[in-house]
XYZ file of C-alpha atoms in Angstrom:
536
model
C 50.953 45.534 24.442
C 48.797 45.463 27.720
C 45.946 46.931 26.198
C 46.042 44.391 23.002
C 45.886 41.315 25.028
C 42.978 43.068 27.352
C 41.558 43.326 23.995
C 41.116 39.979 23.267
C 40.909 38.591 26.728
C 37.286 40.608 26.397
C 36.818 39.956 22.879
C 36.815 36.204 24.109
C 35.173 36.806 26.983
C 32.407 38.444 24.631
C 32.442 35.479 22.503
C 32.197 32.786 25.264
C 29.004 35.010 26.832
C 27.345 34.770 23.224
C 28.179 30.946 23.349
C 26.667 30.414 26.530
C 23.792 32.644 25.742
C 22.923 31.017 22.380
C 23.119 27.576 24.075
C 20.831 28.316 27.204
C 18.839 29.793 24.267
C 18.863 26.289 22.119
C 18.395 24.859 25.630
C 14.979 26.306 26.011
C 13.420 25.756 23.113
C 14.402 21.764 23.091
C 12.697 21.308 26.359
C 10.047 23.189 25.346
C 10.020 21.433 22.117
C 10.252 18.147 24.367
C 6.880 19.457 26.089
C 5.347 19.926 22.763
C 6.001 15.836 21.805
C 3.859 15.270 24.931
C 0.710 15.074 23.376
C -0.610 13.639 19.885
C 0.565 12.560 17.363
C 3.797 11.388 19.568
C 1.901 10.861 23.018
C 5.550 10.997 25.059
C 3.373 12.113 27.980
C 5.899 11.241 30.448
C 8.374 13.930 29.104
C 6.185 16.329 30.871
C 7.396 15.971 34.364
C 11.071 17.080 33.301
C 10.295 19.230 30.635
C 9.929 22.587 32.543
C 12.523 21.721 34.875
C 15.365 23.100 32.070
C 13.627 26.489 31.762
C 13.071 26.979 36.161
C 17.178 26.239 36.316
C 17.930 28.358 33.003
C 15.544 31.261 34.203
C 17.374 31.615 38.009
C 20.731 31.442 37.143
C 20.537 33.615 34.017
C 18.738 36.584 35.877
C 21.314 35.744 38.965
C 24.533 36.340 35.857
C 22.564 39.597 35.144
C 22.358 40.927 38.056
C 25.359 39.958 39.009
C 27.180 41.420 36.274
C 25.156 44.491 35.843
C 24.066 45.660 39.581
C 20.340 45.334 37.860
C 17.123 45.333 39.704
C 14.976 42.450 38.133
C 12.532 44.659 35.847
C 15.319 45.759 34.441
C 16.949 42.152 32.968
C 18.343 42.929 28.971
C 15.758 42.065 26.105
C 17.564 38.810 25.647
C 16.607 37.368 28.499
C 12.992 37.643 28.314
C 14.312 35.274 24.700
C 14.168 32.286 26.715
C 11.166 31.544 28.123
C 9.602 32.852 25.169
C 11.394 30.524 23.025
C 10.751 27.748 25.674
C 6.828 28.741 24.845
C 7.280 28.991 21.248
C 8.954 25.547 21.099
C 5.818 23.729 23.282
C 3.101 25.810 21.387
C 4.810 24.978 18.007
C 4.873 21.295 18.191
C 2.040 21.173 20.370
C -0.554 22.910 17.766
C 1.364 22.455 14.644
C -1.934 20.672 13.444
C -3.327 24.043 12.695
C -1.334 24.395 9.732
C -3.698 21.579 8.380
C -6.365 24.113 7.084
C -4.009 24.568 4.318
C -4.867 24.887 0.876
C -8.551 26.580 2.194
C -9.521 26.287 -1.612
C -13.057 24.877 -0.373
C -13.349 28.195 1.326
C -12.480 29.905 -2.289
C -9.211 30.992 -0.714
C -6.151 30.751 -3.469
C -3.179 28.753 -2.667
C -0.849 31.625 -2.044
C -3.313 33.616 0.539
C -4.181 30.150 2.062
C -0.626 29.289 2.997
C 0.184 33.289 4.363
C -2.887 32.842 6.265
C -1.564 29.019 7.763
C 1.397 30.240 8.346
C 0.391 33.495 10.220
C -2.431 31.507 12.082
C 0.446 28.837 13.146
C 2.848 31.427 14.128
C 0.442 33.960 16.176
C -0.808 30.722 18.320
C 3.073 30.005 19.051
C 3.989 33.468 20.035
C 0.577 33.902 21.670
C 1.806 30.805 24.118
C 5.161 31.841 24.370
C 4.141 35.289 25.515
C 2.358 33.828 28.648
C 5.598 31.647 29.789
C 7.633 35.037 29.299
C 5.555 36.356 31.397
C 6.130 33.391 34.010
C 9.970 34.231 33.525
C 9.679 37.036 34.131
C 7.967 37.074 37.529
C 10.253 33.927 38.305
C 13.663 36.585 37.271
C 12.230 38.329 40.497
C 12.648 35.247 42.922
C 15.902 34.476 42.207
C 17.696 34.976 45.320
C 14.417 33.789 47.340
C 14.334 30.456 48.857
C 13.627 27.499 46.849
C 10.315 26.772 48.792
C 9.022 29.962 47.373
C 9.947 29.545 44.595
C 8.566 26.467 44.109
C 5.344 27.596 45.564
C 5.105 31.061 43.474
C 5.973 29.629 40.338
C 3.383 26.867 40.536
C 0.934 29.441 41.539
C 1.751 31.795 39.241
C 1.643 28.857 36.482
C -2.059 27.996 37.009
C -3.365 31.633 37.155
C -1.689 32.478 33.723
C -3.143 28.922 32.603
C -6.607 30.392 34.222
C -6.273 33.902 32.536
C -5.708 32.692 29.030
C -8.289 30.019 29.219
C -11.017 33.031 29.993
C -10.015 34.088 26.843
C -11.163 32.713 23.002
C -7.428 31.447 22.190
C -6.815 28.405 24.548
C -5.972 24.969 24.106
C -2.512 23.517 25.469
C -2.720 22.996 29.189
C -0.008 21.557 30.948
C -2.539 19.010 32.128
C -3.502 17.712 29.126
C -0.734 16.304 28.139
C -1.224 13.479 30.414
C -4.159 12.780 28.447
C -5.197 9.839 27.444
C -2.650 7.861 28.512
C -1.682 9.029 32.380
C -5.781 8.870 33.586
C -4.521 8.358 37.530
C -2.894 11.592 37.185
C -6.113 13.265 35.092
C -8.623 12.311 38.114
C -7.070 14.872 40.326
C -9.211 16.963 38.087
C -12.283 16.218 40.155
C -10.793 18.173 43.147
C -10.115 21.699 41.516
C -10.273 21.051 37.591
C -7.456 21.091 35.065
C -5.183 23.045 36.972
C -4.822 20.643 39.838
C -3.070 18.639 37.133
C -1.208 21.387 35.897
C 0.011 22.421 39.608
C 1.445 19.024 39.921
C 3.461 18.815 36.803
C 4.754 22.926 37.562
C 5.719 21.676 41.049
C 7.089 18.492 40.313
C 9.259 19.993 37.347
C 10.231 23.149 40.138
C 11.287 21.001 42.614
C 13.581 18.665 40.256
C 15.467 22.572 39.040
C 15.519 23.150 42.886
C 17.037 19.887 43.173
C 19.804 20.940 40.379
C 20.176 24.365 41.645
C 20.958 23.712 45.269
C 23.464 20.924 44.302
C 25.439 23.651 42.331
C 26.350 25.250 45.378
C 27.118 22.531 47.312
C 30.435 20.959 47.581
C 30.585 17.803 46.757
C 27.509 18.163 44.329
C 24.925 16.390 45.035
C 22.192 16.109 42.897
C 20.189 13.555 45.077
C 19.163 15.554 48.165
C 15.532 17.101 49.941
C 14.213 18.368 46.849
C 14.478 15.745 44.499
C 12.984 13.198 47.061
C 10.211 15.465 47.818
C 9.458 15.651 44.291
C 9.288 11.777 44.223
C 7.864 11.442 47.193
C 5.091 13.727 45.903
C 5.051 12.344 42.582
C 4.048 8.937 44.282
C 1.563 10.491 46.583
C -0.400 12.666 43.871
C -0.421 9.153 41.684
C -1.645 7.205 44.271
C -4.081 9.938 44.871
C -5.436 9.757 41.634
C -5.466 5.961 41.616
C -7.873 6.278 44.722
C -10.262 8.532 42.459
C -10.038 5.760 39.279
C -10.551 3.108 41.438
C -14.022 4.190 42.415
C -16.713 2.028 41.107
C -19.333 3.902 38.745
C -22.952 2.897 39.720
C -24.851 1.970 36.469
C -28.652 1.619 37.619
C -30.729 0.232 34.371
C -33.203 3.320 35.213
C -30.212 5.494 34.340
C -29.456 3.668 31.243
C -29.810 5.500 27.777
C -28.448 4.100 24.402
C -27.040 6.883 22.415
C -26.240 6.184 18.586
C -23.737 8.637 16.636
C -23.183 8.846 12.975
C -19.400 9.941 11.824
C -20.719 11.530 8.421
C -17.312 11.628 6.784
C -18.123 14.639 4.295
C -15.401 16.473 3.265
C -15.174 19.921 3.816
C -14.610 20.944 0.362
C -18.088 19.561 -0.572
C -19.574 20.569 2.588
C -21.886 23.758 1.637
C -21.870 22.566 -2.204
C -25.174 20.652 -3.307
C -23.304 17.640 -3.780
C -22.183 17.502 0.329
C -25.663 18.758 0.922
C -26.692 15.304 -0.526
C -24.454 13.143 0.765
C -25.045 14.351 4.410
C -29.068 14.238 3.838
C -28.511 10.567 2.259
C -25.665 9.544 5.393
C -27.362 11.294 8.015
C -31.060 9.419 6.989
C -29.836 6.143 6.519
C -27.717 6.346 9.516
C -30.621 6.956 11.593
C -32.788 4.306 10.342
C -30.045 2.556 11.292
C -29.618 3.077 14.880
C -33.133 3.074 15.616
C -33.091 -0.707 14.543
C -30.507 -1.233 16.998
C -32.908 -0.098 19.436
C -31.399 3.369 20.578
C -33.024 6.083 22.494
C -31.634 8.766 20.431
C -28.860 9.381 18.183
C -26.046 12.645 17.926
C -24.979 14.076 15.030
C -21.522 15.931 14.832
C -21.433 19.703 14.734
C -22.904 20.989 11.437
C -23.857 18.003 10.059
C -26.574 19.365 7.988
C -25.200 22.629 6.660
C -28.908 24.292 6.771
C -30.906 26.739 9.462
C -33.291 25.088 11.539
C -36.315 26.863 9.811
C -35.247 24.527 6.845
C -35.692 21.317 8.893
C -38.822 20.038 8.201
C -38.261 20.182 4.197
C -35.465 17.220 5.072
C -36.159 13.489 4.576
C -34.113 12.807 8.539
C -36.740 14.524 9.935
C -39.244 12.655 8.178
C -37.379 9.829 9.675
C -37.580 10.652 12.795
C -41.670 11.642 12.872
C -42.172 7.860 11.160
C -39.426 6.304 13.499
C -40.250 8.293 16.609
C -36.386 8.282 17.902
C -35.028 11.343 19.184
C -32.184 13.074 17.175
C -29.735 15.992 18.521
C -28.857 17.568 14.825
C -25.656 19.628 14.199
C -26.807 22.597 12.091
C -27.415 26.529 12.504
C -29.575 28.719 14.153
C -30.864 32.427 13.579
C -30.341 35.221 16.019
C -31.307 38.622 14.246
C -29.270 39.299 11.354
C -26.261 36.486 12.407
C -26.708 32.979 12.894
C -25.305 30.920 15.674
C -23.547 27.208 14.839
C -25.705 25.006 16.927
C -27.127 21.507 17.996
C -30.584 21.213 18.378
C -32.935 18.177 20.259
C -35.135 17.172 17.509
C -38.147 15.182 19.630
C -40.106 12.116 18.564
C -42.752 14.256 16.278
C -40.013 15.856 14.462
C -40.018 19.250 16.564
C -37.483 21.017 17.871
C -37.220 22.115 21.796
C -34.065 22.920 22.967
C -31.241 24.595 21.582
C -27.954 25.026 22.245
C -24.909 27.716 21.094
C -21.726 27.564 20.290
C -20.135 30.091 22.831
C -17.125 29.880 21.790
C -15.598 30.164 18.397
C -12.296 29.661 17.238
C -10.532 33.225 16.311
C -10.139 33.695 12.576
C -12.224 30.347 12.273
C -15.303 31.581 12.971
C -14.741 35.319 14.385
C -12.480 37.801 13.650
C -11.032 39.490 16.843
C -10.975 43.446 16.461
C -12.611 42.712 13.539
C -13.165 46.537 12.595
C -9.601 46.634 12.623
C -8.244 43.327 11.039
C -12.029 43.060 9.110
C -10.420 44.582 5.690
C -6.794 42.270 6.366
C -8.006 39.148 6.866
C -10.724 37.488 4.937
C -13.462 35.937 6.906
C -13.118 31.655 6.752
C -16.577 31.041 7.878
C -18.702 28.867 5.025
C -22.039 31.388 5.514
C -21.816 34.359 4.161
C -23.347 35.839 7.311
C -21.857 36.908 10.976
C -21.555 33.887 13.106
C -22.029 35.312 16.546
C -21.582 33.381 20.390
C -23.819 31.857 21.966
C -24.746 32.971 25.620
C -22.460 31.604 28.713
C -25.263 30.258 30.735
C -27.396 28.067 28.629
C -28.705 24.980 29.545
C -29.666 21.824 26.768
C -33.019 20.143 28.549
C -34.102 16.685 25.958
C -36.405 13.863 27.042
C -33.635 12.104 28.983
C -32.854 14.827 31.407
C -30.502 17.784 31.079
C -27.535 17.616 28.990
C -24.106 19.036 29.161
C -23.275 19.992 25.711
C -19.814 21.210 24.014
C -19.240 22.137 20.487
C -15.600 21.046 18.656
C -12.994 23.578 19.877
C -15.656 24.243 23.439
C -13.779 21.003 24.657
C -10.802 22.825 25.685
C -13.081 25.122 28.432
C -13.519 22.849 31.000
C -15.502 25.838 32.701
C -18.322 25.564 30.071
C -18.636 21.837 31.065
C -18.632 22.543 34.707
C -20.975 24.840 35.008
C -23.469 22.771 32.921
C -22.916 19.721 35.255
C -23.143 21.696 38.615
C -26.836 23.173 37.127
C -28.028 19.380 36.514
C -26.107 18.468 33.425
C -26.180 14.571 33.802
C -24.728 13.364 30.622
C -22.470 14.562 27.606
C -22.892 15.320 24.110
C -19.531 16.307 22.205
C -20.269 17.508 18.529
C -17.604 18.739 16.497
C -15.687 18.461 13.075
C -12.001 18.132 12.792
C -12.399 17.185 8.859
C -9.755 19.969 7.760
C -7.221 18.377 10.028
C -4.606 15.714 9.940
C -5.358 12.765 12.606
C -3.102 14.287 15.251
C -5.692 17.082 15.722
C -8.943 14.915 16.768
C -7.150 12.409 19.085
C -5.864 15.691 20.591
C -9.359 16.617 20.328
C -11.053 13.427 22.054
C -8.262 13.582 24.948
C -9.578 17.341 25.829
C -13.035 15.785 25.944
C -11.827 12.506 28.134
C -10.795 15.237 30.601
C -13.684 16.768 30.489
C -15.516 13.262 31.447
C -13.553 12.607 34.266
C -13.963 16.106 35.883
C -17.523 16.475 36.057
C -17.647 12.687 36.373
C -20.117 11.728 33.507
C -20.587 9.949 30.550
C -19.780 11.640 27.583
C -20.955 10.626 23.663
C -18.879 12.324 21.025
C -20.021 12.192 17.555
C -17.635 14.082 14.239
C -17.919 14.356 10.667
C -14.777 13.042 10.039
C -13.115 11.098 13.526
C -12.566 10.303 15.989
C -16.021 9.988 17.386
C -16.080 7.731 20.667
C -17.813 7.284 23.738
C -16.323 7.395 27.146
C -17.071 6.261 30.528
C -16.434 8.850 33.840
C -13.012 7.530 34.651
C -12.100 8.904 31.090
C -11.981 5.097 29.527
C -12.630 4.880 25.803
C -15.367 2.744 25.306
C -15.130 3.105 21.552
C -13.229 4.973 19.125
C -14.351 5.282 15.382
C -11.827 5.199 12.333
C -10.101 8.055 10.764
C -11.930 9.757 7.098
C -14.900 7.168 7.413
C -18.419 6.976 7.487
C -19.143 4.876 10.626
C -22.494 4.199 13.091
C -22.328 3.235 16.438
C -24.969 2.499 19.324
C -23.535 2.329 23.122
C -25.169 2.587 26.218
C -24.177 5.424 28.773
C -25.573 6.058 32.289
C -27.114 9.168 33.376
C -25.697 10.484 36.257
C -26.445 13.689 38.994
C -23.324 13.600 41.496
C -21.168 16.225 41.908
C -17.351 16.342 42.393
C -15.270 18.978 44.305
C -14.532 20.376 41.255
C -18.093 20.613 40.224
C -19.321 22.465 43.368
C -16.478 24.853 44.157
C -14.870 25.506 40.740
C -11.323 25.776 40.576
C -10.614 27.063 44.272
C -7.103 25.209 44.678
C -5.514 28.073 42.142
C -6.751 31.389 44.406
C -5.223 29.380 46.983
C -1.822 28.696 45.751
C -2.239 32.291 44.716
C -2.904 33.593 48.411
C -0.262 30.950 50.202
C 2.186 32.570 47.717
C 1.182 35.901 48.623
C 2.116 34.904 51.998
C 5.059 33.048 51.576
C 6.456 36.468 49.920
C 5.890 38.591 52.902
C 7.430 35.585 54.904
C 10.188 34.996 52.807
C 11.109 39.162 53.078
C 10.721 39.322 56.616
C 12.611 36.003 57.711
């Protein structure tokens, strides 16, 4: 009789653990989920200050019930719990990117409907887990902390935050920083990127979010609770301070000297890429492009940027075009989206086209979108996966330390998905980069994709403090001013012109000179506060 009713006292007791599990499971992905709404098309950018907090509380107490009930050192936590963060990941990634299942059907790439969606579908998914993998990885450090004090914690996980954030963005397959999901609509909070870059941001959302689960965690084992105690009005207090911060850095006034002046006109194309490489969308963009630019140089523009690949033809092929014609009769200076040679590949590039209709400077696309445009391990997954590119050719990268010289000065330059490297942008404004040019095309995208797109490129404004001009095929093409204001914004799947006058400019910020130093240095303090934390 005793041993039937220990029976199901642990057959319950089993049930109630897969319960708990399964909801600290369901947990974790809804705030990460919740993370993932942060950014376009829902813009709830505000969610990200609480959003991690779920996961920090969920993470500490779960490897404290392991250990707990298993006498287990921290390396050695079950399978299941390394499930959370990863579904945490999964869940932001998911939502976050979920515009990448847009390139489906790829039947303008000759791609039949079936292959197109396994390839969607795979491409969707591998991003996800790609993103979840790095948060496991946070969890998984964090499982070791989780009888250290909450300072550390705080400090270590925020550290450890912006170096993963900093290790995947050296990579090809990077977009969804914590920071920008503050972008556009938080820009106080995004000017904190002129003191170490992105992951200044990033470290004040991570410690924000850690200090609100410190908050939560310390209450537990206090009696009365209280929710409401040092850590929760630290985090205020230094949610108010890093605002107010940032509010110092928007509130500076930008110096526009008429010397510096320089009217930049961008034509939004709107060809489709189904037609794009077909004569017919060879036409339309010689017949756009032209017209566009005669134009703009009525409006009395210095020069005029075309989006990324706007004419689908190699440079040696220019001067058989009626836009360059154009430009020799018109004299105006014209950056053209097209491709360049280099040996048996070609590169996607954007070229300065000068007043006589001759190229001299040239920039490459350094980095391409995996599976887009390259196929990683490709003598491996070469014979799986077809290549999507529209050349039948090897598009290859372009080197890491060019630099884009025109008639106006040098130019910091960043093609489509480059937007989302704020080191390629840096460097180019700490060599003498005084102005940007964005070209890119989003055309295979729903809208939720591009305004995702021009908020990467708004933090890329405010961080190396310039100007930036951003022309696509398809939207949203805009122009923005160094305190990451939209001057302009074009439609969605139209053909549009603009003209709008930016200001060259040759200061510097923190972030400009140093580079992201505030990341070794939450790095090294953690280091630190380890050794501390074992000996006291």
């Amino acid at each position: 009789m005793n041993a039937k009713v220990k029976s199901k006292k642990e057959k319950g007791k089993g049930d109630n653990s897969f319960l708990t599990f399964a909801f600290y499971l369901l947990l974790s992905l809804i705030s990460g989920v919740l993370m993932g709404l942060t950014v376009a098309p829902v813009g709830a950018w505000f969610l990200a200050w609480i959003a991690l907090a779920p996961l920090w509380i969920i993470v500490v107490q779960k490897s404290n019930s392991y250990l707990e009930a298993k006498k287990q050192k921290p390396f050695l936590l079950p399978f299941t719990f390394y499930l959370l963060p990863l579904f945490w990941g999964v869940g932001y990634h998911s939502v976050a990117l979920f515009w990448i299942t847009g390139i489906h059907p790829m039947d303008w790439l000759g791609v039949p409907w079936w292959p197109s969606l396994a390839i969607t579908v795979f491409c969707w998914g591998f991003i996800s887990f790609w993103g979840g993998l790095f948060v496991t990885i946070w969890g998984a450090v964090m499982a070791r902390l989780n009888q250290s004090k909450p300072w550390l914690r705080v400090l270590i996980g925020t550290a450890l935050w912006c170096g993963l954030e900093s290790l995947w963005s050296s990579g090809s397959l990077w977009w969804s920083s914590l920071a920008y999901t503050q972008s556009p609509h938080n820009l106080v909070i995004l000017h904190l990127g002129q003191l170490s870059g992105p992951n200044t941001v990033t470290a004040a959302i991570a410690s924000i979010n850690g200090l609100i689960a410190e908050s939560y965690l310390s209450s537990a084992f206090s009696a009365p609770r209280q929710f409401v105690n040092k850590y929760l009005t630290l985090a205020t207090g230094l949610f108010i301070t890093l605002h107010l911060l940032g509010f110092y850095l928007y509130s500076q006034p930008i110096a526009q000297p008429p010397e510096a002046a320089l009217k930049i006109g961008i034509i939004q194309g709107n060809i489709p890429n189904k037609i794009k490489v077909k004569p017919e969308g060879y036409r339309r963009a010689i017949t756009g492009y032209t017209n566009g630019y005669l134009n703009l140089t009525k409006q009395g523009v210095n020069a005029v940027l075309t989006p990324e690949g706007a004419l689908p033809i190699f440079e040696r092929n220019f001067g058989d075009t009626p836009l360059i014609s154009a430009v020799q009769q018109k004299g105006v200076v014209i950056w053209v989206g097209a491709f360049g040679e280099k040996g048996r590949s070609y590169t996607n590039s954007l070229f300065t086209v000068n007043s006589l209709g001759e190229v001299t400077s040239r920039y490459d696309k350094s980095k391409l979108v995996p599976l887009g445009e390259f196929i990683p391990f490709e003598e491996i997954l070469g014979k799986l996966i077809s290549r999507l590119s529209p050349l039948d050719e090897h598009q290859v990268h372009g080197a890491a330390n060019q630099t884009f010289d025109t008639p106006f000065g040098r130019a910091i330059v960043g093609i489509c998905y480059e937007s989302a490297f704020p080191e390629i942008f840096r460097r180019q404004a700490a060599v003498g980069g005084q102005f940007i040019l964005s070209s890119s095309n989003d055309a295979h995208y729903s809208a939720a994709m591009p305004f995702q797109h021009h908020a990467q490129d708004i933090m890329r404004a405010i961080e190396t403090d310039r100007w930036s001009a951003r022309a696509t095929n398809t939207g949203y093409s805009a122009f923005v001013d160094p305190h990451g204001r939209t001057l302009w914004i074009s439609g969605y799947n139209i053909y549009e012109i603009h003209a709008e006058t930016i200001y060259r400019r040759q200061t510097q910020t923190l972030y400009v000179r140093w580079g992201d130093w505030l990341t070794p240095l939450l790095l090294g303090l953690g280091v630190v506060g380890w050794f501390v934390g074992k000996a006291f």
